[in-house]
């Protein structure tokens, strides 16, 4: 029987706390899972706590069928978002599902992110999941979500929220923060007019110039340094 | 002569404090009443204090004719909003009337809430009271408000504010917070365009999937944990 | 030679601090004057300090020709806004000139306040000073401002700021706070559409129901209680 | 070999901290350089720290070819923005390049600042750099930026950010703060409509009445007094 991985739980906790700070909190809703490469089970924050409230002791463990292996907190019913993405994309080790304010608005209106600023270039043209705005509670719906994601870092979900993924907790968390920043700028810019956007050549160039791996991990370090309470009880 | 119910006064105080935090404050305006099932008198916050300033000692008691039974604070003149709703809906035990910024804007423009996000689904199509934007100071106007409410959780009041009701202080308070969140998203989304909304089947489904009773009370607990000063003098 | 009135200086300081909190601050710009009834000289906050930085020791005294009678701080060059209003309206004992963000936007676009909420009813149809957006540094321009005010509580100044007046520091300060709140709601509501407004009968009725004198002074007390640092060095 | 100038490093640090407070921060991105008159090398904040994190010990020294002369922090790759501006404008002693939210939106939509408020008058009609939204990493691109600036205090960069310059750290920093304030008002005012703006005569007049040198340095002093942590380790 797998046991709780303290190091992963601590990093997952920090991810939840950063996400809350970056506009991904919505009462006690939203969930983040992570695994070490190729593990067929997941660490997950539990139901009933806000993302900013999570501590490492709260983390639970579930298998790919949603069975709870460790931890006393309640499992989120939308676990198939996570399990089906891990099954389809072996290189993904962290999946985030939240209800960020501006990203939901973009999903309900323009339907995708436009490359207005550096952040926008990273998510230009990401897919919109339109099949349902209800919860993703079955493996079939989870597979539909995973397919719609189509290998991108993030996806909008109509009248619901977002999915963001990464090779690591650090990468997925930074992408999620950047996505909501891009969405906020896009929504705000809409009040002035359609405007100019970066060309696809420019957007790709920014991937190399701004969002290279070392910088993504540097942004994670920045977020960690600026959390109000980084030192938490283990 | 009924006496002040300490437990109800403490819960009513927490409700006022949560409402202030969730954008329902407007100087010293806004009032919340509550009763235990079938009681023909109400606990109410007094005039002249902001919602975030209320303490349990401030709560007053009035009967269904607005006569003040207990407490030294000034009674709000709009008590008929409360008394007439309790008379018409026996299952309601908490009534909130406030001036939340975004809900007022929705009331003055689109006139009802659209199901853009989960929160919006809960209030899709709620009624708008249009008869007057003046204060509701007579039983006749109070009855008109109660009738307009039409059994929903909430109602917008043209150029004035909102009414939110619930079976308990917890439920009404959470509904009020969710209403203003839905209104804020709707107003902000208007920047971008008309957009997509959840279908009525989806909105109903979310009532069962997201806003079931246990979750509503879980949201109340979340708000209580995150109040800046939960422990207050009794 | 008149001397500094400690009580008036303390109240003027609190006014400046409240105004800063209510969105009237703009770096070190903005000025408030006050007098006791019929005094031909003014207490004024000095140049070079933000409204939230003012303490009673900073207050200066000027006569109706702008001569500085007391205090070492620099006098604002736009004193004629104040002196000419006092000359034209003997019942006015406090004049505020500031650059509040949303009121400037209303002045540059729709040009007057609409009665969308309670606050808006108080300022429905207030005048817009259009003659210049430059500073008001001459008695002639000051008189033009005073005439444009036309006996209302407040006036917008095109591409510049606002003037708010009252029978007392308390009244003018509360009006100024309510004006910026009304302007913020109007600007925000514009993103949804034209919308409904209170009728003129309703707006007048709200003057009696909501903005009667006792309530205005109650709002002042509320602001004072909620200033971060009410107790300041004398 | 030039050495770190403690006084300049401390002032540059304060500039970075003020910029962060005034909406110019964007994770660890953004850079400020300064020199004493005619010096052919620059003090610069390093890569990998947010503007609000910089301390005097972090400042690095580079020459006009981007060679790092002092300091262990990583040099920003966009140094040619700075070096080419200093070469073309000998009177400039501080150059700021940041990604401020509202200024980016103006750059992507209306393309220049309009004189809606006092602040807007200072930047009315500033140029927009449109050649690329990618990073400015070559002397040729740096020269194009410098030429586009055309002697103004500031320039917008399409889908990227801004450049702001001044005769001193104080002046450039205050201009940068005023630019973002003007951009925020312009974006927000777009909600309501096209609106009125100051005439060019008025805008020029405000340069003399409001933005004269003594006042600009007074605004710097105001920002310094209001930084959360002005006293920092040297």
CSV table of C-alpha atoms in Angstrom, one decimal, chain A residues 115-119 178 181 184-185 188-189 191-193 195-198 202 205-206 209-210 212 214-215 218-219 222-223 225-226, chain D residues 26-29 47-50 52-53 74 99 101-102 104-105 108-110 128 130 132-135 137 158-160 187 190-191:
chain,number,residue,atom,x,y,z
A,115,UNK,CA,-1.5,36.8,-27.0
A,116,UNK,CA,-1.9,40.4,-25.7
A,117,UNK,CA,1.1,40.2,-23.3
A,118,UNK,CA,4.0,37.8,-22.7
A,119,UNK,CA,1.7,35.6,-20.6
A,178,UNK,CA,0.2,33.0,-15.7
A,181,UNK,CA,-3.0,36.9,-15.4
A,184,UNK,CA,-7.4,39.2,-16.5
A,185,UNK,CA,-5.5,41.3,-19.0
A,188,UNK,CA,-9.7,44.2,-19.1
A,189,UNK,CA,-8.4,45.0,-22.6
A,191,UNK,CA,-13.2,47.3,-22.6
A,192,UNK,CA,-11.0,49.3,-24.9
A,193,UNK,CA,-11.3,47.4,-28.2
A,195,UNK,CA,-6.5,45.6,-30.3
A,196,UNK,CA,-3.3,44.1,-31.5
A,197,UNK,CA,-1.8,40.8,-30.5
A,198,UNK,CA,1.5,39.1,-31.0
A,202,UNK,CA,6.4,36.2,-31.8
A,205,UNK,CA,9.7,33.1,-29.8
A,206,UNK,CA,8.5,34.2,-26.3
A,209,UNK,CA,12.9,33.9,-24.7
A,210,UNK,CA,10.7,34.3,-21.6
A,212,UNK,CA,12.2,28.6,-20.8
A,214,UNK,CA,14.9,27.8,-15.9
A,215,UNK,CA,12.7,30.9,-15.8
A,218,UNK,CA,12.6,30.9,-11.1
A,219,UNK,CA,9.0,32.2,-11.1
A,222,UNK,CA,9.6,33.9,-6.6
A,223,UNK,CA,6.0,32.8,-5.6
A,225,UNK,CA,9.4,33.6,-1.4
A,226,UNK,CA,6.4,35.8,-1.4
D,26,UNK,CA,5.4,41.3,-13.2
D,27,UNK,CA,7.0,38.3,-11.4
D,28,UNK,CA,10.8,38.7,-11.7
D,29,UNK,CA,10.6,40.7,-14.9
D,47,UNK,CA,17.5,39.1,-13.0
D,48,UNK,CA,15.6,36.6,-10.8
D,49,UNK,CA,14.2,39.0,-8.2
D,50,UNK,CA,10.9,40.9,-8.1
D,52,UNK,CA,9.9,44.7,-4.6
D,53,UNK,CA,12.6,42.3,-3.5
D,74,UNK,CA,22.4,37.7,-13.5
D,99,UNK,CA,5.4,45.3,-18.0
D,101,UNK,CA,-0.8,46.0,-16.7
D,102,UNK,CA,-2.8,49.0,-17.9
D,104,UNK,CA,0.2,47.2,-21.9
D,105,UNK,CA,-3.5,47.3,-22.5
D,108,UNK,CA,-2.4,46.9,-27.5
D,109,UNK,CA,-5.6,48.9,-28.1
D,110,UNK,CA,-5.6,52.7,-28.5
D,128,UNK,CA,4.2,53.1,-29.6
D,130,UNK,CA,5.5,48.3,-33.0
D,132,UNK,CA,8.3,43.5,-32.6
D,133,UNK,CA,6.8,42.2,-29.3
D,134,UNK,CA,9.8,40.0,-28.7
D,135,UNK,CA,12.7,40.9,-26.4
D,137,UNK,CA,18.3,41.8,-27.2
D,158,UNK,CA,3.1,46.7,-28.4
D,159,UNK,CA,2.2,43.4,-26.6
D,160,UNK,CA,5.2,43.8,-24.3
D,187,UNK,CA,-8.7,52.0,-19.8
D,190,UNK,CA,-13.2,53.4,-22.1
D,191,UNK,CA,-16.0,51.7,-20.3
